[in-house]
mmCIF file with all atom_site columns, C-alpha atoms in Angstrom:
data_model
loop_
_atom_site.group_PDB
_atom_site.id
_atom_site.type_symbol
_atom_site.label_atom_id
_atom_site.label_alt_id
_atom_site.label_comp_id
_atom_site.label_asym_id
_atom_site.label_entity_id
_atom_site.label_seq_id
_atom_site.pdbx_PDB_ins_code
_atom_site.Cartn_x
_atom_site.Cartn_y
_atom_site.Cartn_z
_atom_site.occupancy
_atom_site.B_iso_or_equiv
_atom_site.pdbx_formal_charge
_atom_site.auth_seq_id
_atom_site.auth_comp_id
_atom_site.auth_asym_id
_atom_site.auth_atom_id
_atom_site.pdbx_PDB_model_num
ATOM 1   C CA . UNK A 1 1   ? -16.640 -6.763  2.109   1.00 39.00 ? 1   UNK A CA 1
ATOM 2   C CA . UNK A 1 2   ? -17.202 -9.715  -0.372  1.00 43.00 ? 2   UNK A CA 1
ATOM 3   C CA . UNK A 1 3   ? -14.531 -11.306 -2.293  1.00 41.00 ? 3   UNK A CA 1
ATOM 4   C CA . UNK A 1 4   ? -15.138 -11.916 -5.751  1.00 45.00 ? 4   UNK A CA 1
ATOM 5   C CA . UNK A 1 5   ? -13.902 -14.649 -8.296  1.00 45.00 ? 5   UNK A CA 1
ATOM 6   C CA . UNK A 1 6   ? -12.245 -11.580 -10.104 1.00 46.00 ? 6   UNK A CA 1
ATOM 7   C CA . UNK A 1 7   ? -10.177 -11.332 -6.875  1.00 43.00 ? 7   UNK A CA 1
ATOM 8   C CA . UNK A 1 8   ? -9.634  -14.926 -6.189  1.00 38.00 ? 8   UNK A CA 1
ATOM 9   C CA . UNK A 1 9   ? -7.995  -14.925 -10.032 1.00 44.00 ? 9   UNK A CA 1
ATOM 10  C CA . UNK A 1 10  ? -5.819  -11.545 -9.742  1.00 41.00 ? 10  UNK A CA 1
ATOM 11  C CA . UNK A 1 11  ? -2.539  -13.795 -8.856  1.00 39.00 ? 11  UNK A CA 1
ATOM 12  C CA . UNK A 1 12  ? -3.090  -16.288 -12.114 1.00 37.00 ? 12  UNK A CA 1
ATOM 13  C CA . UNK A 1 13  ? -3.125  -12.607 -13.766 1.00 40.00 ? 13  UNK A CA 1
ATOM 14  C CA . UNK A 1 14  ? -0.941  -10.946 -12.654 1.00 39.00 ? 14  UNK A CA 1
ATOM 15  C CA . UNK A 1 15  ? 1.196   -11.001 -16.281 1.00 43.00 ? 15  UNK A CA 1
ATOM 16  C CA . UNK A 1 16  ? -1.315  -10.544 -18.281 1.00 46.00 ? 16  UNK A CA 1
ATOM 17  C CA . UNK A 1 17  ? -1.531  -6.948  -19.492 1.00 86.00 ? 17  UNK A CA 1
ATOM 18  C CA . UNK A 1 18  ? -4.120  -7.277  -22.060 1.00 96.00 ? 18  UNK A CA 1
ATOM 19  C CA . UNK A 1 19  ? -7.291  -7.329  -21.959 1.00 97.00 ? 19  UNK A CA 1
ATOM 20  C CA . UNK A 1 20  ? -10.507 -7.643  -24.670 1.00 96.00 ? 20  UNK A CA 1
ATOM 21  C CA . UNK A 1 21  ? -13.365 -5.142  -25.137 1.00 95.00 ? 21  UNK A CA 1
ATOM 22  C CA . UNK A 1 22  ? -16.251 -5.614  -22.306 1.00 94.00 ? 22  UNK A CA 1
ATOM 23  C CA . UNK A 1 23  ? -13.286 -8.159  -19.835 1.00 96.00 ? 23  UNK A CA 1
ATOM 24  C CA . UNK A 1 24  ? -12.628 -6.634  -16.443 1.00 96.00 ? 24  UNK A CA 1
ATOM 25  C CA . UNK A 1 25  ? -9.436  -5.872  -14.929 1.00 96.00 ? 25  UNK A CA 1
ATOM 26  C CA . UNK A 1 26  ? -8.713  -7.831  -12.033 1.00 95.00 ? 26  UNK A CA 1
ATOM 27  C CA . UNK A 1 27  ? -8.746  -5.890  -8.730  1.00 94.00 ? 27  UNK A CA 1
ATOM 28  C CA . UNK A 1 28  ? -6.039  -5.974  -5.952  1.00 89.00 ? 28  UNK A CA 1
ATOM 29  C CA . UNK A 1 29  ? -6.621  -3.301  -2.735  1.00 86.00 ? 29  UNK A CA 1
ATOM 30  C CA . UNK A 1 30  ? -2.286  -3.176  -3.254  1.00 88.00 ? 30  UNK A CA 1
ATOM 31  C CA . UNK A 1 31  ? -1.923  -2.262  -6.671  1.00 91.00 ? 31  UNK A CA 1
ATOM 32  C CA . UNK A 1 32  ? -3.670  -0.262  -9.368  1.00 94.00 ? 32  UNK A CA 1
ATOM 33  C CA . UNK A 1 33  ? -3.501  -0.033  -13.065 1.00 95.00 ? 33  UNK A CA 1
ATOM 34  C CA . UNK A 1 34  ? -1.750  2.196   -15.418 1.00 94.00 ? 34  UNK A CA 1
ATOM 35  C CA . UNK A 1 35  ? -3.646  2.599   -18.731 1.00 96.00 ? 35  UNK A CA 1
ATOM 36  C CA . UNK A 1 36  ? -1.644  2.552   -21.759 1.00 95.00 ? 36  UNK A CA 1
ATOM 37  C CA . UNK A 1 37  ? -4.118  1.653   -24.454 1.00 96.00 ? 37  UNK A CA 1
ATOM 38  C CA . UNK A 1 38  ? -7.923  1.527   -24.999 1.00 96.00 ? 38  UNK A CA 1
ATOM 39  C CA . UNK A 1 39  ? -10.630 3.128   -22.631 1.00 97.00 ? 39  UNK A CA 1
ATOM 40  C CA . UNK A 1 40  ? -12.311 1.897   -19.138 1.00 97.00 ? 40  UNK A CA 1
ATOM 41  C CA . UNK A 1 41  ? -15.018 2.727   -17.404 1.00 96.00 ? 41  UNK A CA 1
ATOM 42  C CA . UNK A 1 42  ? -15.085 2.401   -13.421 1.00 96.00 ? 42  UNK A CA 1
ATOM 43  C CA . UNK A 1 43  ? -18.933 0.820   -12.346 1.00 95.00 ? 43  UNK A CA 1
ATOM 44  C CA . UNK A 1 44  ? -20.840 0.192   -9.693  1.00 94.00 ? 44  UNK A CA 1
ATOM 45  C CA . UNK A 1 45  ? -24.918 -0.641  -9.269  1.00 90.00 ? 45  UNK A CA 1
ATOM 46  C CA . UNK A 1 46  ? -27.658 -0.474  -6.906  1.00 87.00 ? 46  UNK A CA 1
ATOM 47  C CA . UNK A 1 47  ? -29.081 -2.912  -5.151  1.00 87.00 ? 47  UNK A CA 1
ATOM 48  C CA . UNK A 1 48  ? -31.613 -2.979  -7.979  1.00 88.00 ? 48  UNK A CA 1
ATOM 49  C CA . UNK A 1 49  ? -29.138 -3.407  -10.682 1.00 85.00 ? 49  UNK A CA 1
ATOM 50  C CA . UNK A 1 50  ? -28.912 0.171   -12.066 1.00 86.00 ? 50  UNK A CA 1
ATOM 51  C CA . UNK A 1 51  ? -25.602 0.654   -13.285 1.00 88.00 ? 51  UNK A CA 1
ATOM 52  C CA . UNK A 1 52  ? -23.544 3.590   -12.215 1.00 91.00 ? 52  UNK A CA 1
ATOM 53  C CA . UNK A 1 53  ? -20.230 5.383   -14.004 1.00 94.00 ? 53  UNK A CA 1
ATOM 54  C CA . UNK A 1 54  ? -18.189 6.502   -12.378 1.00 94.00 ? 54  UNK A CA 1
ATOM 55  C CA . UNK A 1 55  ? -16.014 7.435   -14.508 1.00 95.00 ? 55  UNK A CA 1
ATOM 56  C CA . UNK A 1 56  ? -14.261 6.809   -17.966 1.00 96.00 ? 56  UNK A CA 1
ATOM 57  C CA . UNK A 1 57  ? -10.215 6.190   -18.113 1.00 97.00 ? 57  UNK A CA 1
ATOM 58  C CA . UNK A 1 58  ? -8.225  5.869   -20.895 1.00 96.00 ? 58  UNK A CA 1
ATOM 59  C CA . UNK A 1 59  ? -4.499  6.324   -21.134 1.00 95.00 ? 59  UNK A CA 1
ATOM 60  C CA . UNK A 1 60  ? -1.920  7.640   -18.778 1.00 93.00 ? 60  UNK A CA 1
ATOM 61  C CA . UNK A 1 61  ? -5.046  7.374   -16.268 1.00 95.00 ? 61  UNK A CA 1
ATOM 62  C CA . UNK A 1 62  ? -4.242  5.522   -13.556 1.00 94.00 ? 62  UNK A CA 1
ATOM 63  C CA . UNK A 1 63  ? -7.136  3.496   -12.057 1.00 96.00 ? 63  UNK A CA 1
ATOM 64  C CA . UNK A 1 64  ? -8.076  0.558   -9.028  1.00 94.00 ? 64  UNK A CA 1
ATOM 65  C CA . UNK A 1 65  ? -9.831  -0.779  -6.611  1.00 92.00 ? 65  UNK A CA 1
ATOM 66  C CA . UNK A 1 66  ? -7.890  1.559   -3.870  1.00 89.00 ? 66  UNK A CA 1
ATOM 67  C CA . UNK A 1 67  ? -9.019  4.957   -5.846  1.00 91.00 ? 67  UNK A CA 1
ATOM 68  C CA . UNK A 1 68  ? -12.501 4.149   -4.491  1.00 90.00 ? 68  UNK A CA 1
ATOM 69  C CA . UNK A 1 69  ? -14.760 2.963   -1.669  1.00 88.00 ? 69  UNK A CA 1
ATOM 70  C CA . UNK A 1 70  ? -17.800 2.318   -3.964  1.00 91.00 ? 70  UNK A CA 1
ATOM 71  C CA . UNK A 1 71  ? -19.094 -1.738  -3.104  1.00 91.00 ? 71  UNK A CA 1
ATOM 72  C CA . UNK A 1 72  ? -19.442 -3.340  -5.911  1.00 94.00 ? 72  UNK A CA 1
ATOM 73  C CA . UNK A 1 73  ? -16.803 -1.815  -7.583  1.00 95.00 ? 73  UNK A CA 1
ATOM 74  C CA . UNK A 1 74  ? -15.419 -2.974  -11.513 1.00 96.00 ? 74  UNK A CA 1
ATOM 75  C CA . UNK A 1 75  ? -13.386 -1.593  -14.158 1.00 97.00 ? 75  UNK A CA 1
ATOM 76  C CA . UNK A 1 76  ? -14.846 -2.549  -17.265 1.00 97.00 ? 76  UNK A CA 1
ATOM 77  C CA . UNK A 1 77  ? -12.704 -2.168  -20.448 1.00 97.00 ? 77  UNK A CA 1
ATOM 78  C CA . UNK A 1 78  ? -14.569 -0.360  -23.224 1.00 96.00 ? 78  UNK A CA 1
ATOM 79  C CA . UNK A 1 79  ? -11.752 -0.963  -25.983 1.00 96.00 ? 79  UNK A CA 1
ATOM 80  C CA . UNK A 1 80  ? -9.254  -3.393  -26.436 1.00 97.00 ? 80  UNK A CA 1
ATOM 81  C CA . UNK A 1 81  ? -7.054  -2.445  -23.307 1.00 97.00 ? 81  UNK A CA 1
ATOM 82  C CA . UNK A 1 82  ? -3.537  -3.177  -22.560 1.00 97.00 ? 82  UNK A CA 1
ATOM 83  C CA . UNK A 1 83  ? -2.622  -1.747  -19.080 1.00 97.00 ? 83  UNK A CA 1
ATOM 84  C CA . UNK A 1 84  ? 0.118   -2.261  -16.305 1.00 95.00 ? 84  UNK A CA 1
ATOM 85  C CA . UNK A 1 85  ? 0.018   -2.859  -12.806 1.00 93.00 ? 85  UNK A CA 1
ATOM 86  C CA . UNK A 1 86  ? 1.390   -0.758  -10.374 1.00 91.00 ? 86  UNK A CA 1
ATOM 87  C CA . UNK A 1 87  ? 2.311   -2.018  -6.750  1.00 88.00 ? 87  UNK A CA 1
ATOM 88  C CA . UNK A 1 88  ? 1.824   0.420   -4.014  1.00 84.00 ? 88  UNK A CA 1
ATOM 89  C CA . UNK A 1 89  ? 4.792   0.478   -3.095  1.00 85.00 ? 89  UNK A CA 1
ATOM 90  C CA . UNK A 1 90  ? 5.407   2.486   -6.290  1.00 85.00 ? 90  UNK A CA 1
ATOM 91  C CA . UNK A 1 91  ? 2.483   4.909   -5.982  1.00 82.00 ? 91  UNK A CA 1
ATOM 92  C CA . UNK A 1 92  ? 4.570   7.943   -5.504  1.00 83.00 ? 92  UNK A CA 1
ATOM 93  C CA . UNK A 1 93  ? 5.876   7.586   -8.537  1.00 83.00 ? 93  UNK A CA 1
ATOM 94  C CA . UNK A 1 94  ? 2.369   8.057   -10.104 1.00 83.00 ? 94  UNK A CA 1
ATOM 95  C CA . UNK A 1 95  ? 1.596   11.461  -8.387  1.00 86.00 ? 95  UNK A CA 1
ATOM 96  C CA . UNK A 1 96  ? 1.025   13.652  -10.896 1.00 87.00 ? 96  UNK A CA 1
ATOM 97  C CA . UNK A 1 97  ? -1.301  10.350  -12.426 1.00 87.00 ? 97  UNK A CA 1
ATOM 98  C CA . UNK A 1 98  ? -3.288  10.415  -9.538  1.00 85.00 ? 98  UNK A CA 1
ATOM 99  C CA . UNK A 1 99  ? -3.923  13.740  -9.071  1.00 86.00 ? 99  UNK A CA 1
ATOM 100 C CA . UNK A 1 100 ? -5.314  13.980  -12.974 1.00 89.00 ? 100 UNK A CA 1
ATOM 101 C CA . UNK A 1 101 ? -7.538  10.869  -11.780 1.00 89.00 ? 101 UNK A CA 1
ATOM 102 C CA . UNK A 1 102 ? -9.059  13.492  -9.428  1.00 89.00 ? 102 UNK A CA 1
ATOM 103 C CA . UNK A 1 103 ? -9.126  16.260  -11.745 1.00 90.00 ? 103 UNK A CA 1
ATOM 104 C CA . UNK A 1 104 ? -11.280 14.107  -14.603 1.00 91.00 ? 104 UNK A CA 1
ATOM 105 C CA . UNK A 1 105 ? -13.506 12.683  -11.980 1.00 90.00 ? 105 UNK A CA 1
ATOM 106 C CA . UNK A 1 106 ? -14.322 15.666  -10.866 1.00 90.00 ? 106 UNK A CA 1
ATOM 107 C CA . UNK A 1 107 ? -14.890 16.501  -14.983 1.00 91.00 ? 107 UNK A CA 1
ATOM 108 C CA . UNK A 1 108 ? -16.909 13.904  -15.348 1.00 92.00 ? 108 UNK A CA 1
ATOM 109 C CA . UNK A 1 109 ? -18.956 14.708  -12.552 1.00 91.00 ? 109 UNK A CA 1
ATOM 110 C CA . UNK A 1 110 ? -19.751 17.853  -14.044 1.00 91.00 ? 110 UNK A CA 1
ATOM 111 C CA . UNK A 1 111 ? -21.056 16.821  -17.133 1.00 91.00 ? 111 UNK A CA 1
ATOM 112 C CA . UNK A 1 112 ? -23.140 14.265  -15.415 1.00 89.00 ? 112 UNK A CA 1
ATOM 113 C CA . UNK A 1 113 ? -24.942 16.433  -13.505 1.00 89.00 ? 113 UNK A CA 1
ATOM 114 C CA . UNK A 1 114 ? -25.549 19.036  -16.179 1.00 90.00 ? 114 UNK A CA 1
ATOM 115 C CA . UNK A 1 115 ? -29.339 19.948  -16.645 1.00 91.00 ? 115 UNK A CA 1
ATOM 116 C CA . UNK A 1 116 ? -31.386 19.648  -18.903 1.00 93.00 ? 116 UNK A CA 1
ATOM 117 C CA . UNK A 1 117 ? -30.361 16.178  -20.160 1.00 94.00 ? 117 UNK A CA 1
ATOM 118 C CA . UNK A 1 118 ? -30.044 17.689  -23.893 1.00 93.00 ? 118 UNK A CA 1
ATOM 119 C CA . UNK A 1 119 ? -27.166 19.795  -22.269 1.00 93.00 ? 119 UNK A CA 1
ATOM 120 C CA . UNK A 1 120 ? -25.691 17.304  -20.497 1.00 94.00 ? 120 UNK A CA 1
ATOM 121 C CA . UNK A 1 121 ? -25.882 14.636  -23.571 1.00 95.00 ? 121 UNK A CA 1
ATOM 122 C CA . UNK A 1 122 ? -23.814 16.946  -25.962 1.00 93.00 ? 122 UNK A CA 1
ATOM 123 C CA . UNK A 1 123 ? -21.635 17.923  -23.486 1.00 93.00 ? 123 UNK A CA 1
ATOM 124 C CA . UNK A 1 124 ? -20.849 14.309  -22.886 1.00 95.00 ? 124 UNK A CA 1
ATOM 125 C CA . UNK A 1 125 ? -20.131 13.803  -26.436 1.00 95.00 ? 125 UNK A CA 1
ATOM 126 C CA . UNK A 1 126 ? -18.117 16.976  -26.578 1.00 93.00 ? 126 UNK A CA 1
ATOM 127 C CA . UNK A 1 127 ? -15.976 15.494  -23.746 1.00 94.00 ? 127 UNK A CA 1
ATOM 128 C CA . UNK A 1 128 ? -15.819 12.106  -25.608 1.00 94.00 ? 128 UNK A CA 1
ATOM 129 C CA . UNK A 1 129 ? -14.395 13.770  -28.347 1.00 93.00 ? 129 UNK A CA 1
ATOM 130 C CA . UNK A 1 130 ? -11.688 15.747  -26.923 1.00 92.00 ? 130 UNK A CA 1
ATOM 131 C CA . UNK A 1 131 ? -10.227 12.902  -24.130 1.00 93.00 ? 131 UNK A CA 1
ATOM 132 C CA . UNK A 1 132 ? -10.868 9.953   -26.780 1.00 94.00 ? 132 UNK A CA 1
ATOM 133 C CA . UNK A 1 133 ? -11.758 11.106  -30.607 1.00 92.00 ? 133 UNK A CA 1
ATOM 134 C CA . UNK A 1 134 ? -9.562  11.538  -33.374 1.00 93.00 ? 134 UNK A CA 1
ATOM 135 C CA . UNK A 1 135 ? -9.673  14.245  -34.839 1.00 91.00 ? 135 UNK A CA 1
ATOM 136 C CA . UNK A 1 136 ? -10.232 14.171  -39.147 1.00 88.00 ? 136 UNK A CA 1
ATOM 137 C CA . UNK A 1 137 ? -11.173 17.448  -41.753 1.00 87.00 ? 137 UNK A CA 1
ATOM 138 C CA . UNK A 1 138 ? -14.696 16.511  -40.431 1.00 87.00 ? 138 UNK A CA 1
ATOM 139 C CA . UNK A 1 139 ? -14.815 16.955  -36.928 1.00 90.00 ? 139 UNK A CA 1
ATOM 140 C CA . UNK A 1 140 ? -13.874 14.469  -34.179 1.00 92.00 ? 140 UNK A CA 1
ATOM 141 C CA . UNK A 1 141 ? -13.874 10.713  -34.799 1.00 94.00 ? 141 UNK A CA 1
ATOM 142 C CA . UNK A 1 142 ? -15.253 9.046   -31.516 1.00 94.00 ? 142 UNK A CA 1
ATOM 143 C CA . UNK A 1 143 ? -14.819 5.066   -31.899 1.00 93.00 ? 143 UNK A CA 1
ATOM 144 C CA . UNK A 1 144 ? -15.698 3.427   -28.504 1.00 93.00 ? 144 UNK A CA 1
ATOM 145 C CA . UNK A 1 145 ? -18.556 1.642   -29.524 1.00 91.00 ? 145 UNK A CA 1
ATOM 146 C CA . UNK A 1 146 ? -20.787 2.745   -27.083 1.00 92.00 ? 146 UNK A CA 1
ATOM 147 C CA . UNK A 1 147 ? -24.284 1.577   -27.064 1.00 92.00 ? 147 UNK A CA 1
ATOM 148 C CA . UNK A 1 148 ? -27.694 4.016   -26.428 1.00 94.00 ? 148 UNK A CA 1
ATOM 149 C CA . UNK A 1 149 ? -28.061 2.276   -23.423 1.00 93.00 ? 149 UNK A CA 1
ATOM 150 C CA . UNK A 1 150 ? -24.383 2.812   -22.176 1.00 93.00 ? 150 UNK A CA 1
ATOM 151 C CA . UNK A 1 151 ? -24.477 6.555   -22.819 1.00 95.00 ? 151 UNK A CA 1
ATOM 152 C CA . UNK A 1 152 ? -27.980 7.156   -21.259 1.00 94.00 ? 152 UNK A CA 1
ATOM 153 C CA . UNK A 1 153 ? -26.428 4.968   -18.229 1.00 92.00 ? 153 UNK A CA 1
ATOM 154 C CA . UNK A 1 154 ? -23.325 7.414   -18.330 1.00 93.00 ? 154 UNK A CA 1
ATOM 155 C CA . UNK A 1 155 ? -25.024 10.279  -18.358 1.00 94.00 ? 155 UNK A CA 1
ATOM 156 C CA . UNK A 1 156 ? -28.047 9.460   -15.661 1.00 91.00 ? 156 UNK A CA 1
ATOM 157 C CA . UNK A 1 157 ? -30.829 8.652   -18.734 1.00 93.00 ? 157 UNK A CA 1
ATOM 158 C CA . UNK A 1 158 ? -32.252 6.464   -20.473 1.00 94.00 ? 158 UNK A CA 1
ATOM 159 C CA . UNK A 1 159 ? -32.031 4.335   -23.656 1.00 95.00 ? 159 UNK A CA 1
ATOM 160 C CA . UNK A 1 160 ? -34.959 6.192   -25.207 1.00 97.00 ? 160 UNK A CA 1
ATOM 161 C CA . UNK A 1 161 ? -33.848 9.429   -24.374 1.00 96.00 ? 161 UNK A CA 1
ATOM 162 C CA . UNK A 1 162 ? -30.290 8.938   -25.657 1.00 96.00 ? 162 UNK A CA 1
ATOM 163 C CA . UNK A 1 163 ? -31.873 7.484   -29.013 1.00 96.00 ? 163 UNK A CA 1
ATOM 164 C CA . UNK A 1 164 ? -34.360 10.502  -29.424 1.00 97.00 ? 164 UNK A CA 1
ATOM 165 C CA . UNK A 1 165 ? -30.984 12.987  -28.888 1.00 96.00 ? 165 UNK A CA 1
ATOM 166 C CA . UNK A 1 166 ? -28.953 11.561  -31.524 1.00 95.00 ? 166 UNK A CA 1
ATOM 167 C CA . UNK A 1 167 ? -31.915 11.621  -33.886 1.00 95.00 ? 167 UNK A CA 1
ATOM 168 C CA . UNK A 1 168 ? -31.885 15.032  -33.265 1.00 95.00 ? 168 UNK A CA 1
ATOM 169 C CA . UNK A 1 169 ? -28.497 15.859  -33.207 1.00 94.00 ? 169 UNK A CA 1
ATOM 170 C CA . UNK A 1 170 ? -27.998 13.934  -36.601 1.00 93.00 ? 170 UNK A CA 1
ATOM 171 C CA . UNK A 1 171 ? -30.911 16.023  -38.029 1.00 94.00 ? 171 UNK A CA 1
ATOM 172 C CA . UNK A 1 172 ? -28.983 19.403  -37.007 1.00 92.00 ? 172 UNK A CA 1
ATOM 173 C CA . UNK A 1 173 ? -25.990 17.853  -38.835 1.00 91.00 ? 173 UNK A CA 1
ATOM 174 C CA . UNK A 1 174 ? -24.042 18.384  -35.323 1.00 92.00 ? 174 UNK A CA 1
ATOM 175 C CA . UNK A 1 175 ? -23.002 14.732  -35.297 1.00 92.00 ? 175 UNK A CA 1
ATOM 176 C CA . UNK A 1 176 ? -23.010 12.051  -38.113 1.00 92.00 ? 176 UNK A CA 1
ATOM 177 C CA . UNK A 1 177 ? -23.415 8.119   -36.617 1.00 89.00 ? 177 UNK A CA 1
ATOM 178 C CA . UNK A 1 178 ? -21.542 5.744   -38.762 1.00 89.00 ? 178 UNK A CA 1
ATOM 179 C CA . UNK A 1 179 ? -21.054 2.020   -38.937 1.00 85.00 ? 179 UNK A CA 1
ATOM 180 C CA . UNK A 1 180 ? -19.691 -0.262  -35.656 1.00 79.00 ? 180 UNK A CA 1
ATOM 181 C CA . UNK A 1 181 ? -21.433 2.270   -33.285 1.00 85.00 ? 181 UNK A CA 1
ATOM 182 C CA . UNK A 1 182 ? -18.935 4.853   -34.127 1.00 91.00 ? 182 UNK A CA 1
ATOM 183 C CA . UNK A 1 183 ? -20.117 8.703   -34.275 1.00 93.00 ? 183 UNK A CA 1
ATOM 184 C CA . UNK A 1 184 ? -18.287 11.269  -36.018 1.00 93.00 ? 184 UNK A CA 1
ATOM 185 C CA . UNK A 1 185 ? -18.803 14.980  -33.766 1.00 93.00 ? 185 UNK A CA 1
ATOM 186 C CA . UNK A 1 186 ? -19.296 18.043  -36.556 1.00 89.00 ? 186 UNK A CA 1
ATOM 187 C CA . UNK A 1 187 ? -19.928 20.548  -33.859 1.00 60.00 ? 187 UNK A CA 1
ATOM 188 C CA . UNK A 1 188 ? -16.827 23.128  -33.061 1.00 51.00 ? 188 UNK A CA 1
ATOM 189 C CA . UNK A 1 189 ? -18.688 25.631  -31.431 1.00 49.00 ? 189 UNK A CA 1
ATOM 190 C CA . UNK A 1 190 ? -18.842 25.564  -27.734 1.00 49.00 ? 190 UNK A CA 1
ATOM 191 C CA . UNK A 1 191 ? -21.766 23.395  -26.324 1.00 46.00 ? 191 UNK A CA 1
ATOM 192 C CA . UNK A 1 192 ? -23.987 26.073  -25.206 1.00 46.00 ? 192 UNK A CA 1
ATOM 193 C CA . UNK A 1 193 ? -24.982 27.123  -28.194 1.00 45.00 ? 193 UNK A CA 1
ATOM 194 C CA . UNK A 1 194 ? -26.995 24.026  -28.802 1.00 47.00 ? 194 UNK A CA 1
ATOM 195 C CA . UNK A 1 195 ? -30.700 23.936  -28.621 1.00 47.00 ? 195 UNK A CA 1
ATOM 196 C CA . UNK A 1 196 ? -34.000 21.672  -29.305 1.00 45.00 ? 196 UNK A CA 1
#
């Protein structure tokens, strides 16, 4: 296993427990993070430098290095983040944290894997909404700033295809995209009533 600069830094960082949109938490194998604020996403890549999610985190999630055996591994912050660090000597204090880590990975999974992509794009923004939206007389408020790119990545597509979805979702008047990247979700009904 490789050490990398983000490791070699983790003790001059220790204090620091916030962190800008796109920085990466520092990893330790001994401690994890507690979110309190923002949204992360845990990555990794092929050897041909497709990105992989592996999940998104956002707070009360508790997330680290230790919670996974993917090499390379990263925890990317989506948002503005402020988190704090958690030795291991107090993981069992973070039980019921960890086992909702498992239970939203497993969520996530789900929606990933959904077929066809249409499905599994609207159920992805469904998801967004409810863990991370706000909710207004409109519908739910999603504000990540997620680009086409980093949603078909997400999801298992592509730029194109994400792109051509929201076109078509706009056009139904299920979502609404507004300024900074921001897209406001219309749809209440369940997502299986959608179709192209």
């Amino acid at each position: 296993m490789t050490v990398s600069p983000l490791d070699l830094k983790f003790s001059e960082q220790l204090r620091q427990s916030a962190f800008t949109k796109r920085s990466l938490l520092p990893l330790n194998p001994r401690s994890l993070w507690k979110i309190e604020t923002g949204v992360v996403r845990s990555i990794t890549w092929f050897e041909d430098g497709t990105s992989i999610t592996l999940g998104i985190w956002g707070p009360g999630d508790i997330v680290g290095r230790s919670l996974s055996r993917a090499n390379p591994y990263h925890l990317e912050c989506l948002t503005r983040v402020e988190a704090t660090l958690v030795s291991q000597e107090k993981y069992a204090h973070f039980s019921d944290a960890l086992l909702l880590h498992s239970q939203r990975l497993e969520e996530f999974l789900e929606i990933v894997h959904t077929k066809p992509v249409d499905v599994a794009f609207l159920r992805f923004l469904s998801w967004l909404g409810q863990r991370f939206g706000k909710e207004n007389e409109s519908g739910q408020l999603i504000q990540l700033g997620l680009t086409h790119q980093e949603i078909g990545e997400m999801i298992g597509s592509s730029r194109v295809t994400v792109t051509r979805l929201f076109k078509e979702l706009e056009q139904q008047g299920i979502i609404q995209r507004l300024q900074r990247k921001q897209i406001l979700l219309h749809e209440t009904q369940p997502w299986w009533h959608y179709e192209i």
